[in-house]
Amino acid sequence: MMEAPQEDVAPVGASAGTEGQELKASEEAIAFMSSIEPQKCMFADSLVTVSEGGRDLGKFSVQVEFGRRLQQPCLLLHAQSHGAIDNCPCGTTVTAYLTSDLEVLEEDFHEYVKVNGHSLDKRCHMVQRDGQMVIDKVTTVGEEVTKESVSHPMSVLRGLVTEGSTLLLMRLMALRKKVPENMTFVSLDQRLHVIHTTFSELGVKQLEVGGETLEVFGVERIVHSVEDSPTAWHCYFLDDGHLASRVQVGSPVTMMLLELPSKIEKGFEKIPLMWEEDMQMRSEFLDRKEELKAGHASYLRQHPEIRALMSDFLQFLLLRKPDDVFQFAREYFLPFASRRPPEADPKAESL
């Protein structure tokens, strides 16, 4: 399928080690996370996903901004990849609330693949609560639904990276144009196994972007696995930290930048709003929906005559079954107009 954010964002919170061995992030990795300056990476990325033959398969975008979660200042990241391969829609969406040192406060992950007669849908939500990382995962394969809920002490997840924090972490490495040695972090695979994710420097190379040949800085990410072979991603960045290309090693699909960000900004490219996938916007929508429902219910309780009036009208309507419902309604409610209090005569008021 299309290479998209999916590999280590799935649930966080499995056992602390594999075969009795506790996995930890390196001190160098933890020190790097505590020394970052996130204000330097508050910008958007927009790439296209292409096949080996250069065919457009979809889009990949990342938006980072300052936000608030439960009145706590934080970084809000929203990344999405949507497209189609072999006419099969697929995509991934990640929404993450992060502290200034990239600690995950809350993250929502959704991945889907729709194939005729068969579909896959994965949803995972993780949130810090009372010193624990609480994770709920729902996997739907066809008609079969599997639910998992786990939690893990935050003390065990020191140096954790997820897909959301990884996107920012590599931006910061690229801005420094240096990846420190021994950058080993803790993450988890889709089977809930604790694993290691490592980063290393790929150096500088030439890449054509928007008709210009530019130098880009490369970062390699390797996601280790308990049961499978490691998986590697190569990402290259412009001098200003914008993502220029992203590819999973061995995959025929590449995410690449077609135009320089300055040219894109001048064109005011509009990114489709996927509000259902945005935790903050969806929360505001649900809050407003409940507020309206409560207001409507309160009004109906204060005016019980409404229910009686509508009940009588519908009963009379169904008995008569008129062809012209609007004319019937007008005639039915016309007598009620005479019950309104008489309006004051403006001429009388002036006397």
Short mmCIF file of C-alpha atoms in Angstrom, two decimals, residues 3-343:
data_model
loop_
_atom_site.label_atom_id
_atom_site.label_comp_id
_atom_site.label_asym_id
_atom_site.label_seq_id
_atom_site.Cartn_x
_atom_site.Cartn_y
_atom_site.Cartn_z
CA GLU A 3 3.81 4.44 2.31
CA ALA A 4 2.21 6.52 5.04
CA PRO A 5 2.48 7.19 8.78
CA GLN A 6 1.57 3.78 10.12
CA GLU A 7 4.49 1.87 11.44
CA ASP A 8 5.07 2.80 15.08
CA VAL A 9 2.14 4.99 15.81
CA ALA A 10 -0.14 2.15 16.57
CA PRO A 11 -0.57 1.46 20.23
CA VAL A 12 1.90 2.42 22.82
CA GLY A 13 1.77 0.53 26.05
CA ALA A 14 2.86 -3.04 25.59
CA SER A 15 5.12 -4.88 27.95
CA ALA A 16 8.27 -3.02 28.90
CA GLY A 17 10.59 -5.51 27.32
CA THR A 18 11.01 -8.48 25.09
CA GLU A 19 11.77 -11.89 26.53
CA GLY A 20 12.34 -10.36 29.95
CA GLN A 21 14.78 -7.73 28.71
CA GLU A 22 13.76 -4.14 29.40
CA LEU A 23 14.33 -1.82 26.47
CA LYS A 24 15.36 1.76 27.16
CA ALA A 25 16.12 4.87 25.16
CA SER A 26 19.75 5.97 25.09
CA GLU A 27 20.84 8.89 27.25
CA GLU A 28 21.91 10.72 24.09
CA ALA A 29 18.39 10.42 22.69
CA ILE A 30 16.76 11.68 25.88
CA ALA A 31 19.23 14.57 26.08
CA PHE A 32 18.45 15.55 22.49
CA MET A 33 14.70 15.68 23.15
CA SER A 34 15.22 17.92 26.17
CA SER A 35 17.38 20.39 24.21
CA ILE A 36 15.15 21.10 21.21
CA GLU A 37 13.61 24.42 20.18
CA PRO A 38 10.20 23.54 18.70
CA GLN A 39 9.38 27.12 17.64
CA LYS A 40 11.76 26.63 14.71
CA CYS A 41 9.63 23.90 13.15
CA MET A 42 6.15 25.46 13.18
CA PHE A 43 5.33 25.18 9.49
CA ALA A 44 3.48 22.98 7.03
CA ASP A 45 4.74 20.38 4.55
CA SER A 46 2.88 19.24 1.44
CA LEU A 47 4.17 16.42 -0.77
CA VAL A 48 2.80 14.18 -3.48
CA THR A 49 3.01 10.40 -3.49
CA VAL A 50 4.24 8.91 -6.75
CA SER A 51 4.91 5.45 -8.15
CA GLU A 52 8.19 4.29 -9.69
CA GLY A 53 6.83 5.33 -13.07
CA GLY A 54 6.02 8.82 -11.80
CA ARG A 55 2.24 8.35 -11.59
CA ASP A 56 0.48 10.51 -9.01
CA LEU A 57 -0.99 8.30 -6.27
CA GLY A 58 -2.03 10.80 -3.63
CA LYS A 59 -0.92 13.51 -1.21
CA PHE A 60 0.90 13.74 2.08
CA SER A 61 0.69 16.80 4.33
CA VAL A 62 1.87 17.84 7.79
CA GLN A 63 0.68 20.87 9.74
CA VAL A 64 2.31 21.96 13.01
CA GLU A 65 1.12 24.82 15.21
CA PHE A 66 0.97 25.94 18.81
CA GLY A 67 -2.14 24.77 20.60
CA ARG A 68 -3.65 24.00 23.97
CA ARG A 69 -4.89 20.79 25.50
CA LEU A 70 -6.89 21.02 28.72
CA GLN A 71 -5.55 24.57 29.12
CA GLN A 72 -1.96 23.31 28.81
CA PRO A 73 0.17 24.93 26.07
CA CYS A 74 1.44 22.34 23.63
CA LEU A 75 2.32 21.58 20.02
CA LEU A 76 -0.49 20.37 17.79
CA LEU A 77 0.50 18.21 14.82
CA HIS A 78 -1.84 16.94 12.13
CA ALA A 79 -0.49 14.68 9.37
CA GLN A 80 -2.45 12.91 6.70
CA SER A 81 -1.78 10.75 3.66
CA HIS A 82 -4.63 9.93 1.30
CA GLY A 83 -4.67 8.41 -2.17
CA ALA A 84 -5.32 5.25 -4.15
CA ILE A 85 -3.16 2.37 -5.32
CA ASP A 86 -4.56 0.04 -7.97
CA ASN A 87 -7.84 1.96 -7.60
CA CYS A 88 -8.01 1.01 -3.91
CA PRO A 89 -8.47 4.03 -1.59
CA CYS A 90 -6.05 4.10 1.33
CA GLY A 91 -4.70 6.58 3.81
CA THR A 92 -3.43 7.42 7.25
CA THR A 93 -4.15 10.30 9.61
CA VAL A 94 -2.23 11.24 12.75
CA THR A 95 -3.20 13.98 15.20
CA ALA A 96 -0.88 14.53 18.15
CA TYR A 97 -0.63 16.88 21.12
CA LEU A 98 3.01 17.14 22.21
CA THR A 99 4.96 18.96 24.91
CA SER A 100 7.89 21.21 23.98
CA ASP A 101 10.25 18.25 24.43
CA LEU A 102 8.06 16.04 22.22
CA GLU A 103 6.45 14.03 25.01
CA VAL A 104 3.11 12.67 23.81
CA LEU A 105 0.12 14.04 25.74
CA GLU A 106 -2.47 12.57 23.39
CA GLU A 107 -2.37 11.03 19.95
CA ASP A 108 -4.96 9.66 17.56
CA PHE A 109 -4.10 7.36 14.67
CA HIS A 110 -6.33 6.14 11.85
CA GLU A 111 -5.34 3.95 8.91
CA TYR A 112 -7.60 2.47 6.25
CA VAL A 113 -7.41 0.40 3.07
CA LYS A 114 -10.54 -0.23 1.02
CA VAL A 115 -10.46 -3.18 -1.38
CA ASN A 116 -13.46 -4.66 -3.18
CA GLY A 117 -14.87 -7.33 -0.91
CA HIS A 118 -12.29 -6.65 1.79
CA SER A 119 -11.34 -3.66 3.91
CA LEU A 120 -8.95 -2.84 6.73
CA ASP A 121 -9.46 -0.09 9.29
CA LYS A 122 -7.17 0.59 12.25
CA ARG A 123 -7.81 3.17 14.93
CA CYS A 124 -5.65 3.79 17.95
CA HIS A 125 -6.00 6.46 20.60
CA MET A 126 -3.44 7.06 23.35
CA VAL A 127 -3.62 9.59 26.15
CA GLN A 128 -1.71 10.38 29.33
CA ARG A 129 -3.87 9.93 32.39
CA ASP A 130 -2.80 9.75 36.07
CA GLY A 131 0.80 8.89 35.27
CA GLN A 132 -0.19 6.21 32.75
CA MET A 133 -0.35 6.09 28.99
CA VAL A 134 -3.80 4.65 28.25
CA ILE A 135 -4.27 3.12 24.80
CA ASP A 136 -7.42 1.95 23.05
CA LYS A 137 -7.05 0.17 19.72
CA VAL A 138 -9.77 -1.01 17.35
CA THR A 139 -8.92 -3.09 14.26
CA THR A 140 -11.60 -3.93 11.70
CA VAL A 141 -10.88 -6.50 9.00
CA GLY A 142 -13.94 -6.96 6.84
CA GLU A 143 -16.73 -7.57 9.34
CA GLU A 144 -14.43 -8.75 12.15
CA VAL A 145 -13.71 -6.20 14.88
CA THR A 146 -10.92 -6.60 17.43
CA LYS A 147 -10.62 -4.26 20.42
CA GLU A 148 -7.64 -3.88 22.75
CA SER A 149 -7.12 -1.63 25.76
CA VAL A 150 -3.81 -1.37 27.63
CA SER A 151 -2.00 1.09 29.85
CA HIS A 152 1.61 1.59 30.82
CA PRO A 153 3.43 3.75 33.40
CA MET A 154 4.97 6.86 31.83
CA SER A 155 8.17 6.12 33.74
CA VAL A 156 8.69 3.11 31.48
CA LEU A 157 8.11 5.14 28.31
CA ARG A 158 10.95 7.61 28.81
CA GLY A 159 12.32 8.48 25.38
CA LEU A 160 9.17 7.36 23.56
CA VAL A 161 8.71 8.37 19.92
CA THR A 162 5.51 7.94 17.94
CA GLU A 163 4.72 8.91 14.37
CA GLY A 164 3.67 12.38 15.43
CA SER A 165 6.79 13.11 17.48
CA THR A 166 9.03 11.43 14.89
CA LEU A 167 7.97 13.88 12.18
CA LEU A 168 9.05 16.80 14.35
CA LEU A 169 12.14 15.04 15.67
CA MET A 170 13.57 14.60 12.17
CA ARG A 171 12.77 18.22 11.28
CA LEU A 172 14.88 19.35 14.19
CA MET A 173 17.73 17.03 13.25
CA ALA A 174 17.62 18.40 9.72
CA LEU A 175 17.68 22.02 10.93
CA ARG A 176 20.82 21.24 12.94
CA LYS A 177 22.23 19.33 9.96
CA LYS A 178 23.59 16.77 12.36
CA VAL A 179 22.30 13.58 13.91
CA PRO A 180 24.12 12.78 17.17
CA GLU A 181 25.49 9.28 17.56
CA ASN A 182 23.63 6.60 19.49
CA MET A 183 20.18 8.09 18.86
CA THR A 184 18.12 5.15 20.13
CA PHE A 185 14.52 5.75 21.20
CA VAL A 186 11.73 3.58 22.56
CA SER A 187 8.67 2.95 20.40
CA LEU A 188 6.17 0.18 19.79
CA ASP A 189 5.13 -1.89 16.83
CA GLN A 190 1.63 -2.75 15.71
CA ARG A 191 1.69 -5.97 17.74
CA LEU A 192 2.18 -3.95 20.94
CA HIS A 193 5.78 -5.08 21.37
CA VAL A 194 8.27 -2.62 22.82
CA ILE A 195 10.96 -1.96 20.23
CA HIS A 196 13.79 0.40 19.46
CA THR A 197 13.79 3.10 16.80
CA THR A 198 17.17 4.50 15.77
CA PHE A 199 18.18 7.54 13.73
CA SER A 200 21.37 8.14 11.80
CA GLU A 201 22.76 10.65 9.35
CA LEU A 202 22.65 10.05 5.59
CA GLY A 203 24.59 13.18 4.74
CA VAL A 204 23.99 15.70 1.95
CA LYS A 205 22.99 14.98 -1.64
CA GLN A 206 21.61 16.82 -4.68
CA LEU A 207 17.86 16.72 -5.32
CA GLU A 208 15.76 18.44 -7.98
CA VAL A 209 12.78 20.36 -6.56
CA GLY A 210 10.59 22.59 -8.70
CA GLY A 211 13.09 22.68 -11.52
CA GLU A 212 15.97 23.65 -9.21
CA THR A 213 18.81 21.44 -8.01
CA LEU A 214 19.26 21.82 -4.26
CA GLU A 215 21.30 20.29 -1.48
CA VAL A 216 19.20 18.24 0.93
CA PHE A 217 20.14 16.67 4.25
CA GLY A 218 19.20 13.04 4.87
CA VAL A 219 18.07 11.21 7.99
CA GLU A 220 17.62 7.46 8.19
CA ARG A 221 15.08 6.01 10.59
CA ILE A 222 15.19 2.29 11.37
CA VAL A 223 12.26 0.70 13.16
CA HIS A 224 13.38 -2.53 14.75
CA SER A 225 11.04 -5.46 15.31
CA VAL A 226 10.65 -8.35 17.69
CA GLU A 227 9.50 -10.84 15.07
CA ASP A 228 10.29 -9.30 11.67
CA SER A 229 13.25 -7.72 9.94
CA PRO A 230 13.98 -4.04 10.66
CA THR A 231 12.28 -1.47 8.42
CA ALA A 232 14.10 1.65 7.24
CA TRP A 233 12.92 5.05 6.00
CA HIS A 234 15.06 7.64 4.24
CA CYS A 235 13.94 11.27 4.57
CA TYR A 236 15.64 14.29 3.01
CA PHE A 237 15.09 17.89 4.10
CA LEU A 238 15.71 21.37 2.70
CA ASP A 239 17.89 23.88 4.56
CA ASP A 240 14.82 25.39 6.24
CA GLY A 241 13.64 22.02 7.56
CA HIS A 242 10.92 21.38 4.99
CA LEU A 243 10.57 17.73 3.99
CA ALA A 244 11.75 17.16 0.40
CA SER A 245 11.35 13.38 0.06
CA ARG A 246 10.32 10.38 2.13
CA VAL A 247 10.55 6.74 1.15
CA GLN A 248 10.46 3.36 2.82
CA VAL A 249 13.53 1.43 1.71
CA GLY A 250 12.45 -1.23 -0.79
CA SER A 251 9.08 0.38 -1.53
CA PRO A 252 8.13 1.45 -5.08
CA VAL A 253 6.27 4.44 -3.65
CA THR A 254 7.94 7.78 -2.88
CA MET A 255 6.69 10.96 -1.25
CA MET A 256 8.32 13.97 -2.84
CA LEU A 257 8.16 17.75 -2.91
CA LEU A 258 7.24 19.16 -6.33
CA GLU A 259 7.50 22.89 -5.58
CA LEU A 260 9.54 24.93 -3.15
CA PRO A 261 7.52 25.96 -0.08
CA SER A 262 7.93 29.68 -0.89
CA LYS A 263 6.21 29.17 -4.26
CA ILE A 264 3.46 27.08 -2.72
CA GLU A 265 2.75 29.75 -0.09
CA LYS A 266 2.46 32.42 -2.80
CA GLY A 267 -0.20 30.30 -4.49
CA PHE A 268 -2.15 29.89 -1.21
CA GLU A 269 -2.63 26.18 -1.76
CA LYS A 270 -5.67 25.00 0.14
CA ILE A 271 -5.34 21.74 2.06
CA PRO A 272 -8.65 19.84 2.46
CA LEU A 273 -10.02 20.10 5.99
CA MET A 274 -10.43 16.66 7.58
CA TRP A 275 -12.16 17.94 10.70
CA GLU A 276 -13.47 14.53 11.68
CA GLU A 277 -9.88 13.36 12.14
CA ASP A 278 -8.83 16.41 14.20
CA MET A 279 -9.30 15.69 17.91
CA GLN A 280 -9.60 19.36 18.86
CA MET A 281 -12.10 20.29 16.13
CA ARG A 282 -14.12 17.11 16.66
CA SER A 283 -14.22 17.79 20.41
CA GLU A 284 -15.46 21.34 19.81
CA PHE A 285 -18.09 20.02 17.38
CA LEU A 286 -19.35 17.45 19.88
CA ASP A 287 -19.39 20.02 22.69
CA ARG A 288 -21.43 22.43 20.56
CA LYS A 289 -23.74 19.63 19.47
CA GLU A 290 -24.46 18.66 23.08
CA GLU A 291 -24.94 22.33 24.00
CA LEU A 292 -27.56 22.76 21.26
CA LYS A 293 -29.33 19.51 22.21
CA ALA A 294 -29.50 20.59 25.84
CA GLY A 295 -30.89 23.99 24.83
CA HIS A 296 -33.54 22.45 22.59
CA ALA A 297 -34.58 19.96 25.30
CA SER A 298 -34.84 22.76 27.87
CA TYR A 299 -37.05 24.83 25.57
CA LEU A 300 -39.37 21.89 24.91
CA ARG A 301 -39.71 21.23 28.64
CA GLN A 302 -40.67 24.87 29.19
CA HIS A 303 -43.27 24.72 26.39
CA PRO A 304 -45.07 21.32 26.57
CA GLU A 305 -47.75 22.71 24.25
CA ILE A 306 -45.30 22.27 21.34
CA ARG A 307 -45.39 18.49 21.53
CA ALA A 308 -49.20 18.46 21.85
CA LEU A 309 -49.58 20.86 18.93
CA MET A 310 -47.27 18.89 16.62
CA SER A 311 -48.85 15.59 17.69
CA ASP A 312 -52.34 16.86 16.83
CA PHE A 313 -51.18 18.25 13.49
CA LEU A 314 -49.45 15.02 12.43
CA GLN A 315 -52.43 12.90 13.49
CA PHE A 316 -54.82 15.11 11.49
CA LEU A 317 -52.40 15.13 8.51
CA LEU A 318 -52.15 11.33 8.41
CA LEU A 319 -55.93 10.95 8.66
CA ARG A 320 -56.60 13.35 5.76
CA LYS A 321 -53.51 12.48 3.66
CA PRO A 322 -53.75 15.64 1.51
CA ASP A 323 -51.91 15.92 -1.81
CA ASP A 324 -50.76 19.46 -1.01
CA VAL A 325 -49.16 19.25 2.43
CA PHE A 326 -48.10 22.92 2.45
CA GLN A 327 -51.62 24.16 1.70
CA PHE A 328 -53.03 21.81 4.34
CA ALA A 329 -50.52 23.09 6.93
CA ARG A 330 -51.34 26.72 6.08
CA GLU A 331 -55.06 26.14 6.57
CA TYR A 332 -54.51 24.10 9.75
CA PHE A 333 -52.35 26.72 11.47
CA LEU A 334 -54.19 29.79 10.12
CA PRO A 335 -56.62 29.97 13.10
CA PHE A 336 -53.65 30.17 15.47
CA ALA A 337 -52.70 33.53 13.93
CA SER A 338 -55.74 35.14 15.57
CA ARG A 339 -54.43 34.08 19.01
CA ARG A 340 -51.40 36.39 18.75
CA PRO A 341 -51.59 39.53 20.91
CA PRO A 342 -52.63 42.56 18.83
CA GLU A 343 -49.75 44.72 17.67
#
